[in-house]
mmCIF file of C-alpha atoms in Angstrom:
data_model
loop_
_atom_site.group_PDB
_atom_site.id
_atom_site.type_symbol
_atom_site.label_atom_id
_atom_site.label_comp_id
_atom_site.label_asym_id
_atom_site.label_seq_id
_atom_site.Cartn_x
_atom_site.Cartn_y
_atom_site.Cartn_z
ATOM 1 C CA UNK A 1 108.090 97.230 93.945
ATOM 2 C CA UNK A 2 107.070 100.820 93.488
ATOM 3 C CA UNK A 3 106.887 101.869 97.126
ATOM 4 C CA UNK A 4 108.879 99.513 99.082
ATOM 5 C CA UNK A 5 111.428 98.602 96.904
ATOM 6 C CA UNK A 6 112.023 101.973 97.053
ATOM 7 C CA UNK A 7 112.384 102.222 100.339
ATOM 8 C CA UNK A 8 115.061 99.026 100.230
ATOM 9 C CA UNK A 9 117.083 100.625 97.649
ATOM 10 C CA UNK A 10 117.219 104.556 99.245
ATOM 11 C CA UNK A 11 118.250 103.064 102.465
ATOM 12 C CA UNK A 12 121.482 101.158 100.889
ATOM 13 C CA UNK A 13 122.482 104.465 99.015
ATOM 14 C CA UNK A 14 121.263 107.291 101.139
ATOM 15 C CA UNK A 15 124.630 108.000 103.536
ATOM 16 C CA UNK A 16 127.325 107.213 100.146
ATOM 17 C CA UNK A 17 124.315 109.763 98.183
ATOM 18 C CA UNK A 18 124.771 112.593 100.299
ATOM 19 C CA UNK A 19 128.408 111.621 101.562
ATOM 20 C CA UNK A 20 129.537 111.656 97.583
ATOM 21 C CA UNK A 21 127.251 114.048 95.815
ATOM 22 C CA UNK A 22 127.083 116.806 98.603
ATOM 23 C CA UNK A 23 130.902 115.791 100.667
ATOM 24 C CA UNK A 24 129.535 115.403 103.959
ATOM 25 C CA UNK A 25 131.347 113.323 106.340
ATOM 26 C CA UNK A 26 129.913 109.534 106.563
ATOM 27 C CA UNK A 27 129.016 110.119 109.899
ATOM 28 C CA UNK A 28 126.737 113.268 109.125
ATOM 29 C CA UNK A 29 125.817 111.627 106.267
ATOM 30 C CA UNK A 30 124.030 108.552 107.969
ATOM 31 C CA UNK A 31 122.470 111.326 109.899
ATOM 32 C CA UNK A 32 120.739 112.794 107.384
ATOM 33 C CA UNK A 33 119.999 109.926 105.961
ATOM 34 C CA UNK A 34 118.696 108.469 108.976
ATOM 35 C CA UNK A 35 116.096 111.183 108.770
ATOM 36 C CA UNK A 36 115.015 109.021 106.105
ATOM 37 C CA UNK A 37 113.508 105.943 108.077
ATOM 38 C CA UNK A 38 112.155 108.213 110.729
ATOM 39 C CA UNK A 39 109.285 108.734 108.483
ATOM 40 C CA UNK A 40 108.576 105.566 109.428
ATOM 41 C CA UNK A 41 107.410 106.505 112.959
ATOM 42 C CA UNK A 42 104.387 108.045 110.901
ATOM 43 C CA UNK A 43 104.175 108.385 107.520
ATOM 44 C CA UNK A 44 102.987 104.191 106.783
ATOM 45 C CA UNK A 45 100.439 105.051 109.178
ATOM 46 C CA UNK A 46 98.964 108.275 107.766
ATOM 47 C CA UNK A 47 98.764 106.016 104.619
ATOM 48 C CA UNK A 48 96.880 103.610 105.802
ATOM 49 C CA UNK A 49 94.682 106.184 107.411
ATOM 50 C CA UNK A 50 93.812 108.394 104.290
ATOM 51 C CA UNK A 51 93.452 105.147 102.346
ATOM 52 C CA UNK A 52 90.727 103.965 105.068
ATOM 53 C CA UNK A 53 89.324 107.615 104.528
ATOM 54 C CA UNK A 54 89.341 107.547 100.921
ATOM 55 C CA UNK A 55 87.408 103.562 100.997
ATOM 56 C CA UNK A 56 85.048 104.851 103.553
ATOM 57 C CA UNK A 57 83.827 107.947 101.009
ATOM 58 C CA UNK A 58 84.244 106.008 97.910
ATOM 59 C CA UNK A 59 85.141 102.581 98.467
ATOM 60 C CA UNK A 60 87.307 100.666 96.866
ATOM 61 C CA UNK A 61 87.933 102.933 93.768
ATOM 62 C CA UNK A 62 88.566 105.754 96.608
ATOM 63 C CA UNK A 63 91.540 103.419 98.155
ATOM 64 C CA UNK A 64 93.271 102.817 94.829
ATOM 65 C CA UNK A 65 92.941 106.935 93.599
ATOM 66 C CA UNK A 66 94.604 107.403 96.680
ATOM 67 C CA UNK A 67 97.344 104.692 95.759
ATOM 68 C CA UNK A 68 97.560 106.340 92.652
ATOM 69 C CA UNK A 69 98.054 110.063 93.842
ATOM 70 C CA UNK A 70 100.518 108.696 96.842
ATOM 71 C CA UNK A 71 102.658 106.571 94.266
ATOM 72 C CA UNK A 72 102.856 109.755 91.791
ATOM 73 C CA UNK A 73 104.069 112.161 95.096
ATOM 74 C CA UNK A 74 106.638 109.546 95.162
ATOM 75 C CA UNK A 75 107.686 109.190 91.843
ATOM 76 C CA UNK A 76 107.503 112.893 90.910
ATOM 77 C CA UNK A 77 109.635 113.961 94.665
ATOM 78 C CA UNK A 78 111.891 110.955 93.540
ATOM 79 C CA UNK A 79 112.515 112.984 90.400
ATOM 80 C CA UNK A 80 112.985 116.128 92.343
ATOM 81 C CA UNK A 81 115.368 115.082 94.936
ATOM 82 C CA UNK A 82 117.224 113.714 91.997
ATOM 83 C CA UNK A 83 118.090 117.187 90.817
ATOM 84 C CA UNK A 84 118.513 118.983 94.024
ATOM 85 C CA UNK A 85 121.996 120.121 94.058
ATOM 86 C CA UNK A 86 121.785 122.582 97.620
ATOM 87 C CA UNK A 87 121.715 120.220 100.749
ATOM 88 C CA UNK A 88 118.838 121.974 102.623
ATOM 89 C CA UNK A 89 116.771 121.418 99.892
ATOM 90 C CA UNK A 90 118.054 117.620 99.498
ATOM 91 C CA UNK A 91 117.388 117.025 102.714
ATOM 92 C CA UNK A 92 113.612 119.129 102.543
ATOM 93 C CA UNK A 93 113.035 117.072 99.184
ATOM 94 C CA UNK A 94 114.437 113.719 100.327
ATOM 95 C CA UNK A 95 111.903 114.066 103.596
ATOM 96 C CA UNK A 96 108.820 114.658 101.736
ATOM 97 C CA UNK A 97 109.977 112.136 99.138
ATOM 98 C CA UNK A 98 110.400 109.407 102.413
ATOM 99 C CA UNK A 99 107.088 110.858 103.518
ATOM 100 C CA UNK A 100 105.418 109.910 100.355
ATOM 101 C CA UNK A 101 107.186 106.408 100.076
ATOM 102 C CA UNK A 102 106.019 105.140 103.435
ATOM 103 C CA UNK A 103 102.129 106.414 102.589
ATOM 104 C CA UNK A 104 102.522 104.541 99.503
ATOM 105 C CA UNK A 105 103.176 101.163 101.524
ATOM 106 C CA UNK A 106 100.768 101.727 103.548
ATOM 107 C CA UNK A 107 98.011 102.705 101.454
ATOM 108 C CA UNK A 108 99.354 99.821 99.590
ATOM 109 C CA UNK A 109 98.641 97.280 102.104
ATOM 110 C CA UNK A 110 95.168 98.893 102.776
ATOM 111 C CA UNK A 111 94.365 97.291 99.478
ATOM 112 C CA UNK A 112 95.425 93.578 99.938
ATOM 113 C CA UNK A 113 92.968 92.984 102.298
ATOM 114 C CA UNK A 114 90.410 93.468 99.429
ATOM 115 C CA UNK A 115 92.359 90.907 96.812
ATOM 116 C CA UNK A 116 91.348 87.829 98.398
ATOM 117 C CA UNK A 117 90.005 87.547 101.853
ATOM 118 C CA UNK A 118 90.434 83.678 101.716
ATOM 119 C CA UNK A 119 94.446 84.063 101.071
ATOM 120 C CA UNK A 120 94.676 87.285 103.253
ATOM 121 C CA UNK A 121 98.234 85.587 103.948
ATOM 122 C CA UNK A 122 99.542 84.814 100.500
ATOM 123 C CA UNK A 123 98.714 87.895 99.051
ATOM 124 C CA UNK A 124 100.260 89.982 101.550
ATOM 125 C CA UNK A 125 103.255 87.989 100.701
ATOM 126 C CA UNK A 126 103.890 88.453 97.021
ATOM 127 C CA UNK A 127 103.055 92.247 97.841
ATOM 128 C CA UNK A 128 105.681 92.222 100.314
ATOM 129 C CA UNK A 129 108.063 90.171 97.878
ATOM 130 C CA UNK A 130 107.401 92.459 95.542
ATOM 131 C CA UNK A 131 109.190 95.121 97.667
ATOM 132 C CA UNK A 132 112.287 92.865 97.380
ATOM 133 C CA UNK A 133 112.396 92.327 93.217
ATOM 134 C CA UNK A 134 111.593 96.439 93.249
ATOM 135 C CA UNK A 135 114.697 96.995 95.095
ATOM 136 C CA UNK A 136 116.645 93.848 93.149
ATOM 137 C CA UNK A 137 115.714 96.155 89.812
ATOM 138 C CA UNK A 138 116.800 99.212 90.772
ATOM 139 C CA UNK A 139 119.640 97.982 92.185
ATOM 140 C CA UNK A 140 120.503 97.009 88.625
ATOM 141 C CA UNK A 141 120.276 100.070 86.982
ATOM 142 C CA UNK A 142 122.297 102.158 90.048
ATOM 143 C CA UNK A 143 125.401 99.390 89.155
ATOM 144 C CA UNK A 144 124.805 100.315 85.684
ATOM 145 C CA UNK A 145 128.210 102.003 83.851
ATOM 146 C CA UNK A 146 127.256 105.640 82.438
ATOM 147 C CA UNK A 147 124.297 106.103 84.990
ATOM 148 C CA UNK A 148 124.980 108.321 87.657
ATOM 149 C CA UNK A 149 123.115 107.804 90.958
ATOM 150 C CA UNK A 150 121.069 110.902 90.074
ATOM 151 C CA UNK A 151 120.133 109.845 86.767
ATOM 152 C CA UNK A 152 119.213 106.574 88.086
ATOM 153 C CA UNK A 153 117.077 108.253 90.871
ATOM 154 C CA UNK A 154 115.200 110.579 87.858
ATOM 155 C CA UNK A 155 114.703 107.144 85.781
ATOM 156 C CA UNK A 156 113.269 104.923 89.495
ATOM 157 C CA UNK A 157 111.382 108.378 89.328
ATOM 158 C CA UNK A 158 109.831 108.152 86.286
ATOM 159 C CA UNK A 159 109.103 104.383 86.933
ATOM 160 C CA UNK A 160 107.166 104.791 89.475
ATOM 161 C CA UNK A 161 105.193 107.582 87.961
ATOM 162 C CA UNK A 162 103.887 104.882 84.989
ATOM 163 C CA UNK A 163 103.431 102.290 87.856
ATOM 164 C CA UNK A 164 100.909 104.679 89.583
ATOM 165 C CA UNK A 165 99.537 104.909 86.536
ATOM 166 C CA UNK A 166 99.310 101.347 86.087
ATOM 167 C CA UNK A 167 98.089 100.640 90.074
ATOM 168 C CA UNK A 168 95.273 103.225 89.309
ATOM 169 C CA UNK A 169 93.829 101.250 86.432
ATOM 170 C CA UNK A 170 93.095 98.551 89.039
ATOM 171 C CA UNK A 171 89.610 97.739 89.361
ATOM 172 C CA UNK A 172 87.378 96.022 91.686
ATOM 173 C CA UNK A 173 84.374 93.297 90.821
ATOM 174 C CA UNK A 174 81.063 95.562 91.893
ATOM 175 C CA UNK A 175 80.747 92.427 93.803
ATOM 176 C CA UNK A 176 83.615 93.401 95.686
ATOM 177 C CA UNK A 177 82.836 97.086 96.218
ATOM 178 C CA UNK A 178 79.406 96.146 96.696
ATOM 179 C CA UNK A 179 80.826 94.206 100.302
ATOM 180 C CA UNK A 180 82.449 96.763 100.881
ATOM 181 C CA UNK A 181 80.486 99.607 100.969
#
């Protein structure tokens, strides 16, 4: 919900964001927001990748630190691009924001391996679903009447800040760090 759900919800507003809040065309809008989901081409990846560098040095502990620290980039750049009122520095804080989203999902999914081998499957599912009820939430409070869109960003923000909070209190059997390691 915290990283992907994210992801869900900045896609649907990103052009109408930057088309309404800094009056750029629709068409250069998409543009910039299009830089956006080219993170994708990398960022997931370099998640994954630190996250299987973290679990190599300190196992499974070291994977959800790094969770932690990538899902409080995001929240805390969230909050950022939220106030950002020039466009170069939208677009600079909106890049390292989608930067910081996509190592989130991917250091996310570096986990669920972990959870329970024998339902690899289902629990890769509900993670992923969980993208989908993030999105359905926030969704919620960006319809909301007396919220503007960058209040609503600062308050998904701050969300996700407690949620990386909350995903770094997560704690392995020594069982399972002990297969691990």
């Amino acid at each position: 919900a915290a990283c992907f759900g994210m992801t869900l919800t900045f896609n649907n507003i990103a052009a109408l964001y930057f088309r309404d809040f800094f009056g750029l065309s629709l068409k250069t809008a998409g543009l910039v927001a299009a830089l956006y989901g080219g993170m994708n081409l990398f960022a997931r990846s370099l998640g994954g990748f630190l996250s299987d560098k973290f679990g190599m040095r300190w196992g499974l502990k070291g994977r959800v630190k790094f969770l932690m620290v990538a899902l409080l980039a995001e929240g805390i750049l969230l909050m950022l691009f939220s106030r950002v009122t020039i466009l170069p520095l939208a677009i600079g804080s909106m890049i390292a924001f989608a930067i910081s989203v996509q190592m989130s999902e991917g250091a996310t999914f570096s986990i669920v391996p972990f959870i329970n081998p024998k339902a690899l499957g289902s629990v890769a599912g509900i993670v992923g679903s969980g993208g989908n009820v993030g999105a359905i939430l926030a969704g919620f409070l960006l319809r909301e009447e007396g919220v503007s869109w960058p209040d609503a960003l600062f308050i998904l923000g701050l969300i996700v800040c407690v949620l990386a909070l909350v995903a770094g209190a997560v704690r392995f059997s020594h069982e399972a760090e002990a297969e691990v390691a």
